Amino acid sequence: MTTAAAIGGVSYFGVHTPQFMGLDPLAMCVLATAGVAGLGYLIGPVIGSQMWRLTHRRMLSLIEDKDREFHQHIKRNRADPATQSTTNPVPDFYGEKIGSMKEYRQWLRDQAGTSFLPTFTVTNGKLRQDTGEKPAGD
């Protein structure tokens, strides 16, 4: 079906396309095809996601609840960003690379390992290791 439409379009527009702005008809067809493809690339995901939402209404609330619960779990288990530095950043802070249970377990291990890194602060010009307790003078 698609092939028949392509052959029909090429046979009609290949012969009946006038010059536009001094460009060759074939160049205009190529530009029009590229424009329509680009527009489809931009609009396709929006239309596709809306169609999916319309056809899966019953499951949508369950999926959103699971996503919300998973996001809360990620927020609860991620490492403190105060322990990161430019040479040792917190690994995958938002959990964006989690795609399976194996990757999720690895993410939990990475976050737990980062939580135990020592933090240092400078107080009155002296470097000291932060133990999580407030100094006596504060």
mmCIF file with all atom_site columns, C-alpha atoms in Angstrom:
data_model
loop_
_atom_site.group_PDB
_atom_site.id
_atom_site.type_symbol
_atom_site.label_atom_id
_atom_site.label_alt_id
_atom_site.label_comp_id
_atom_site.label_asym_id
_atom_site.label_entity_id
_atom_site.label_seq_id
_atom_site.pdbx_PDB_ins_code
_atom_site.Cartn_x
_atom_site.Cartn_y
_atom_site.Cartn_z
_atom_site.occupancy
_atom_site.B_iso_or_equiv
_atom_site.pdbx_formal_charge
_atom_site.auth_seq_id
_atom_site.auth_comp_id
_atom_site.auth_asym_id
_atom_site.auth_atom_id
_atom_site.pdbx_PDB_model_num
ATOM 1   C CA . MET A 1 1   ? 0.000  0.000  0.000   1.00 0.00 ? 1   MET A CA 1
ATOM 2   C CA . THR A 1 2   ? 2.773  2.422  0.923   1.00 0.00 ? 2   THR A CA 1
ATOM 3   C CA . THR A 1 3   ? 4.708  1.534  -2.205  1.00 0.00 ? 3   THR A CA 1
ATOM 4   C CA . ALA A 1 4   ? 1.670  2.152  -4.384  1.00 0.00 ? 4   ALA A CA 1
ATOM 5   C CA . ALA A 1 5   ? 1.146  5.573  -2.764  1.00 0.00 ? 5   ALA A CA 1
ATOM 6   C CA . ALA A 1 6   ? 4.817  6.449  -3.279  1.00 0.00 ? 6   ALA A CA 1
ATOM 7   C CA . ILE A 1 7   ? 4.740  5.412  -6.945  1.00 0.00 ? 7   ILE A CA 1
ATOM 8   C CA . GLY A 1 8   ? 1.502  7.351  -7.501  1.00 0.00 ? 8   GLY A CA 1
ATOM 9   C CA . GLY A 1 9   ? 2.880  10.461 -5.813  1.00 0.00 ? 9   GLY A CA 1
ATOM 10  C CA . VAL A 1 10  ? 6.163  10.377 -7.706  1.00 0.00 ? 10  VAL A CA 1
ATOM 11  C CA . SER A 1 11  ? 4.436  9.775  -11.044 1.00 0.00 ? 11  SER A CA 1
ATOM 12  C CA . TYR A 1 12  ? 2.047  12.709 -10.515 1.00 0.00 ? 12  TYR A CA 1
ATOM 13  C CA . PHE A 1 13  ? 4.294  15.240 -8.800  1.00 0.00 ? 13  PHE A CA 1
ATOM 14  C CA . GLY A 1 14  ? 7.343  14.270 -10.844 1.00 0.00 ? 14  GLY A CA 1
ATOM 15  C CA . VAL A 1 15  ? 5.550  15.457 -13.980 1.00 0.00 ? 15  VAL A CA 1
ATOM 16  C CA . HIS A 1 16  ? 3.139  18.147 -12.748 1.00 0.00 ? 16  HIS A CA 1
ATOM 17  C CA . THR A 1 17  ? 5.303  20.075 -10.305 1.00 0.00 ? 17  THR A CA 1
ATOM 18  C CA . PRO A 1 18  ? 6.013  23.594 -11.582 1.00 0.00 ? 18  PRO A CA 1
ATOM 19  C CA . GLN A 1 19  ? 9.114  25.519 -10.733 1.00 0.00 ? 19  GLN A CA 1
ATOM 20  C CA . PHE A 1 20  ? 8.857  27.322 -7.434  1.00 0.00 ? 20  PHE A CA 1
ATOM 21  C CA . MET A 1 21  ? 11.148 30.238 -6.644  1.00 0.00 ? 21  MET A CA 1
ATOM 22  C CA . GLY A 1 22  ? 13.363 29.155 -9.530  1.00 0.00 ? 22  GLY A CA 1
ATOM 23  C CA . LEU A 1 23  ? 14.102 25.719 -8.066  1.00 0.00 ? 23  LEU A CA 1
ATOM 24  C CA . ASP A 1 24  ? 13.963 22.469 -9.996  1.00 0.00 ? 24  ASP A CA 1
ATOM 25  C CA . PRO A 1 25  ? 10.789 20.423 -9.373  1.00 0.00 ? 25  PRO A CA 1
ATOM 26  C CA . LEU A 1 26  ? 12.851 17.500 -8.083  1.00 0.00 ? 26  LEU A CA 1
ATOM 27  C CA . ALA A 1 27  ? 14.607 19.767 -5.572  1.00 0.00 ? 27  ALA A CA 1
ATOM 28  C CA . MET A 1 28  ? 11.213 21.034 -4.394  1.00 0.00 ? 28  MET A CA 1
ATOM 29  C CA . CYS A 1 29  ? 9.996  17.452 -3.894  1.00 0.00 ? 29  CYS A CA 1
ATOM 30  C CA . VAL A 1 30  ? 13.109 16.591 -1.889  1.00 0.00 ? 30  VAL A CA 1
ATOM 31  C CA . LEU A 1 31  ? 12.714 19.713 0.268   1.00 0.00 ? 31  LEU A CA 1
ATOM 32  C CA . ALA A 1 32  ? 9.001  19.018 0.793   1.00 0.00 ? 32  ALA A CA 1
ATOM 33  C CA . THR A 1 33  ? 9.733  15.409 1.766   1.00 0.00 ? 33  THR A CA 1
ATOM 34  C CA . ALA A 1 34  ? 12.404 16.497 4.234   1.00 0.00 ? 34  ALA A CA 1
ATOM 35  C CA . GLY A 1 35  ? 10.035 19.109 5.685   1.00 0.00 ? 35  GLY A CA 1
ATOM 36  C CA . VAL A 1 36  ? 7.198  16.642 6.150   1.00 0.00 ? 36  VAL A CA 1
ATOM 37  C CA . ALA A 1 37  ? 9.572  14.079 7.679   1.00 0.00 ? 37  ALA A CA 1
ATOM 38  C CA . GLY A 1 38  ? 10.895 16.677 10.126  1.00 0.00 ? 38  GLY A CA 1
ATOM 39  C CA . LEU A 1 39  ? 7.384  17.754 11.068  1.00 0.00 ? 39  LEU A CA 1
ATOM 40  C CA . GLY A 1 40  ? 6.385  14.126 11.602  1.00 0.00 ? 40  GLY A CA 1
ATOM 41  C CA . TYR A 1 41  ? 9.479  13.606 13.780  1.00 0.00 ? 41  TYR A CA 1
ATOM 42  C CA . LEU A 1 42  ? 8.435  16.532 15.979  1.00 0.00 ? 42  LEU A CA 1
ATOM 43  C CA . ILE A 1 43  ? 4.685  15.903 16.139  1.00 0.00 ? 43  ILE A CA 1
ATOM 44  C CA . GLY A 1 44  ? 4.675  12.076 16.068  1.00 0.00 ? 44  GLY A CA 1
ATOM 45  C CA . PRO A 1 45  ? 5.602  11.482 19.732  1.00 0.00 ? 45  PRO A CA 1
ATOM 46  C CA . VAL A 1 46  ? 2.959  13.950 20.935  1.00 0.00 ? 46  VAL A CA 1
ATOM 47  C CA . ILE A 1 47  ? 0.195  12.336 18.896  1.00 0.00 ? 47  ILE A CA 1
ATOM 48  C CA . GLY A 1 48  ? 1.426  8.820  19.701  1.00 0.00 ? 48  GLY A CA 1
ATOM 49  C CA . SER A 1 49  ? 1.538  9.421  23.453  1.00 0.00 ? 49  SER A CA 1
ATOM 50  C CA . GLN A 1 50  ? -1.958 10.934 23.415  1.00 0.00 ? 50  GLN A CA 1
ATOM 51  C CA . MET A 1 51  ? -3.302 7.971  21.432  1.00 0.00 ? 51  MET A CA 1
ATOM 52  C CA . TRP A 1 52  ? -1.671 5.579  23.916  1.00 0.00 ? 52  TRP A CA 1
ATOM 53  C CA . ARG A 1 53  ? -3.216 7.475  26.839  1.00 0.00 ? 53  ARG A CA 1
ATOM 54  C CA . LEU A 1 54  ? -6.666 7.291  25.204  1.00 0.00 ? 54  LEU A CA 1
ATOM 55  C CA . THR A 1 55  ? -6.431 3.562  24.502  1.00 0.00 ? 55  THR A CA 1
ATOM 56  C CA . HIS A 1 56  ? -5.012 2.613  27.933  1.00 0.00 ? 56  HIS A CA 1
ATOM 57  C CA . ARG A 1 57  ? -7.138 4.727  30.261  1.00 0.00 ? 57  ARG A CA 1
ATOM 58  C CA . ARG A 1 58  ? -7.802 1.930  32.755  1.00 0.00 ? 58  ARG A CA 1
ATOM 59  C CA . MET A 1 59  ? -4.125 1.139  33.263  1.00 0.00 ? 59  MET A CA 1
ATOM 60  C CA . LEU A 1 60  ? -2.948 4.759  33.227  1.00 0.00 ? 60  LEU A CA 1
ATOM 61  C CA . SER A 1 61  ? -3.731 5.497  36.884  1.00 0.00 ? 61  SER A CA 1
ATOM 62  C CA . LEU A 1 62  ? -1.992 2.282  37.984  1.00 0.00 ? 62  LEU A CA 1
ATOM 63  C CA . ILE A 1 63  ? 1.103  3.133  35.961  1.00 0.00 ? 63  ILE A CA 1
ATOM 64  C CA . GLU A 1 64  ? 1.198  6.691  37.292  1.00 0.00 ? 64  GLU A CA 1
ATOM 65  C CA . ASP A 1 65  ? 0.853  5.409  40.872  1.00 0.00 ? 65  ASP A CA 1
ATOM 66  C CA . LYS A 1 66  ? 3.744  2.989  40.333  1.00 0.00 ? 66  LYS A CA 1
ATOM 67  C CA . ASP A 1 67  ? 5.853  5.764  38.778  1.00 0.00 ? 67  ASP A CA 1
ATOM 68  C CA . ARG A 1 68  ? 5.101  8.075  41.700  1.00 0.00 ? 68  ARG A CA 1
ATOM 69  C CA . GLU A 1 69  ? 5.970  5.349  44.220  1.00 0.00 ? 69  GLU A CA 1
ATOM 70  C CA . PHE A 1 70  ? 9.198  4.536  42.369  1.00 0.00 ? 70  PHE A CA 1
ATOM 71  C CA . HIS A 1 71  ? 10.174 8.226  42.264  1.00 0.00 ? 71  HIS A CA 1
ATOM 72  C CA . GLN A 1 72  ? 9.607  8.510  46.032  1.00 0.00 ? 72  GLN A CA 1
ATOM 73  C CA . HIS A 1 73  ? 11.787 5.434  46.545  1.00 0.00 ? 73  HIS A CA 1
ATOM 74  C CA . ILE A 1 74  ? 14.523 6.958  44.378  1.00 0.00 ? 74  ILE A CA 1
ATOM 75  C CA . LYS A 1 75  ? 14.377 10.217 46.344  1.00 0.00 ? 75  LYS A CA 1
ATOM 76  C CA . ARG A 1 76  ? 14.546 8.334  49.649  1.00 0.00 ? 76  ARG A CA 1
ATOM 77  C CA . ASN A 1 77  ? 17.524 6.154  48.670  1.00 0.00 ? 77  ASN A CA 1
ATOM 78  C CA . ARG A 1 78  ? 19.762 8.448  46.668  1.00 0.00 ? 78  ARG A CA 1
ATOM 79  C CA . ALA A 1 79  ? 23.037 9.697  48.079  1.00 0.00 ? 79  ALA A CA 1
ATOM 80  C CA . ASP A 1 80  ? 23.497 13.134 49.591  1.00 0.00 ? 80  ASP A CA 1
ATOM 81  C CA . PRO A 1 81  ? 24.719 15.457 46.831  1.00 0.00 ? 81  PRO A CA 1
ATOM 82  C CA . ALA A 1 82  ? 26.863 17.311 49.391  1.00 0.00 ? 82  ALA A CA 1
ATOM 83  C CA . THR A 1 83  ? 29.335 14.404 49.225  1.00 0.00 ? 83  THR A CA 1
ATOM 84  C CA . GLN A 1 84  ? 30.044 14.896 45.530  1.00 0.00 ? 84  GLN A CA 1
ATOM 85  C CA . SER A 1 85  ? 32.938 16.727 43.964  1.00 0.00 ? 85  SER A CA 1
ATOM 86  C CA . THR A 1 86  ? 34.047 17.345 40.402  1.00 0.00 ? 86  THR A CA 1
ATOM 87  C CA . THR A 1 87  ? 36.369 14.342 40.572  1.00 0.00 ? 87  THR A CA 1
ATOM 88  C CA . ASN A 1 88  ? 33.878 12.107 42.387  1.00 0.00 ? 88  ASN A CA 1
ATOM 89  C CA . PRO A 1 89  ? 30.274 12.909 41.376  1.00 0.00 ? 89  PRO A CA 1
ATOM 90  C CA . VAL A 1 90  ? 27.242 11.103 42.788  1.00 0.00 ? 90  VAL A CA 1
ATOM 91  C CA . PRO A 1 91  ? 26.477 8.262  40.355  1.00 0.00 ? 91  PRO A CA 1
ATOM 92  C CA . ASP A 1 92  ? 23.176 8.686  38.468  1.00 0.00 ? 92  ASP A CA 1
ATOM 93  C CA . PHE A 1 93  ? 21.530 10.946 41.058  1.00 0.00 ? 93  PHE A CA 1
ATOM 94  C CA . TYR A 1 94  ? 18.073 10.831 39.441  1.00 0.00 ? 94  TYR A CA 1
ATOM 95  C CA . GLY A 1 95  ? 18.076 7.122  38.552  1.00 0.00 ? 95  GLY A CA 1
ATOM 96  C CA . GLU A 1 96  ? 17.717 7.831  34.839  1.00 0.00 ? 96  GLU A CA 1
ATOM 97  C CA . LYS A 1 97  ? 19.761 4.824  33.743  1.00 0.00 ? 97  LYS A CA 1
ATOM 98  C CA . ILE A 1 98  ? 17.660 2.269  35.629  1.00 0.00 ? 98  ILE A CA 1
ATOM 99  C CA . GLY A 1 99  ? 16.076 -0.069 33.121  1.00 0.00 ? 99  GLY A CA 1
ATOM 100 C CA . SER A 1 100 ? 15.870 -3.403 34.939  1.00 0.00 ? 100 SER A CA 1
ATOM 101 C CA . MET A 1 101 ? 15.923 -4.894 38.420  1.00 0.00 ? 101 MET A CA 1
ATOM 102 C CA . LYS A 1 102 ? 19.610 -5.726 38.014  1.00 0.00 ? 102 LYS A CA 1
ATOM 103 C CA . GLU A 1 103 ? 20.416 -2.097 37.174  1.00 0.00 ? 103 GLU A CA 1
ATOM 104 C CA . TYR A 1 104 ? 18.206 -0.931 40.049  1.00 0.00 ? 104 TYR A CA 1
ATOM 105 C CA . ARG A 1 105 ? 20.072 -3.106 42.549  1.00 0.00 ? 105 ARG A CA 1
ATOM 106 C CA . GLN A 1 106 ? 23.375 -1.820 41.182  1.00 0.00 ? 106 GLN A CA 1
ATOM 107 C CA . TRP A 1 107 ? 22.077 1.739  41.517  1.00 0.00 ? 107 TRP A CA 1
ATOM 108 C CA . LEU A 1 108 ? 21.184 1.084  45.179  1.00 0.00 ? 108 LEU A CA 1
ATOM 109 C CA . ARG A 1 109 ? 24.689 -0.304 45.827  1.00 0.00 ? 109 ARG A CA 1
ATOM 110 C CA . ASP A 1 110 ? 26.298 2.701  44.122  1.00 0.00 ? 110 ASP A CA 1
ATOM 111 C CA . GLN A 1 111 ? 24.205 5.131  46.142  1.00 0.00 ? 111 GLN A CA 1
ATOM 112 C CA . ALA A 1 112 ? 24.948 3.322  49.401  1.00 0.00 ? 112 ALA A CA 1
ATOM 113 C CA . GLY A 1 113 ? 28.667 3.306  48.619  1.00 0.00 ? 113 GLY A CA 1
ATOM 114 C CA . THR A 1 114 ? 28.624 7.035  47.973  1.00 0.00 ? 114 THR A CA 1
ATOM 115 C CA . SER A 1 115 ? 26.809 7.686  51.264  1.00 0.00 ? 115 SER A CA 1
ATOM 116 C CA . PHE A 1 116 ? 29.811 6.494  53.263  1.00 0.00 ? 116 PHE A CA 1
ATOM 117 C CA . LEU A 1 117 ? 32.310 8.880  51.687  1.00 0.00 ? 117 LEU A CA 1
ATOM 118 C CA . PRO A 1 118 ? 33.714 11.355 54.208  1.00 0.00 ? 118 PRO A CA 1
ATOM 119 C CA . THR A 1 119 ? 32.862 15.020 53.884  1.00 0.00 ? 119 THR A CA 1
ATOM 120 C CA . PHE A 1 120 ? 35.119 17.834 54.931  1.00 0.00 ? 120 PHE A CA 1
ATOM 121 C CA . THR A 1 121 ? 34.342 21.404 55.877  1.00 0.00 ? 121 THR A CA 1
ATOM 122 C CA . VAL A 1 122 ? 36.470 24.447 56.513  1.00 0.00 ? 122 VAL A CA 1
ATOM 123 C CA . THR A 1 123 ? 35.742 26.143 59.840  1.00 0.00 ? 123 THR A CA 1
ATOM 124 C CA . ASN A 1 124 ? 37.757 29.114 61.006  1.00 0.00 ? 124 ASN A CA 1
ATOM 125 C CA . GLY A 1 125 ? 40.409 28.373 58.411  1.00 0.00 ? 125 GLY A CA 1
ATOM 126 C CA . LYS A 1 126 ? 40.831 24.762 59.575  1.00 0.00 ? 126 LYS A CA 1
ATOM 127 C CA . LEU A 1 127 ? 39.884 21.687 57.567  1.00 0.00 ? 127 LEU A CA 1
ATOM 128 C CA . ARG A 1 128 ? 37.946 19.133 59.561  1.00 0.00 ? 128 ARG A CA 1
ATOM 129 C CA . GLN A 1 129 ? 36.059 15.954 58.736  1.00 0.00 ? 129 GLN A CA 1
ATOM 130 C CA . ASP A 1 130 ? 32.328 16.379 59.051  1.00 0.00 ? 130 ASP A CA 1
ATOM 131 C CA . THR A 1 131 ? 30.834 13.739 61.348  1.00 0.00 ? 131 THR A CA 1
ATOM 132 C CA . GLY A 1 132 ? 27.245 14.891 60.963  1.00 0.00 ? 132 GLY A CA 1
ATOM 133 C CA . GLU A 1 133 ? 27.218 16.461 64.444  1.00 0.00 ? 133 GLU A CA 1
ATOM 134 C CA . LYS A 1 134 ? 27.038 20.170 65.055  1.00 0.00 ? 134 LYS A CA 1
ATOM 135 C CA . PRO A 1 135 ? 30.088 21.844 66.600  1.00 0.00 ? 135 PRO A CA 1
ATOM 136 C CA . ALA A 1 136 ? 29.742 22.814 70.261  1.00 0.00 ? 136 ALA A CA 1
ATOM 137 C CA . GLY A 1 137 ? 29.927 26.550 69.551  1.00 0.00 ? 137 GLY A CA 1
ATOM 138 C CA . ASP A 1 138 ? 26.907 26.644 67.179  1.00 0.00 ? 138 ASP A CA 1
#
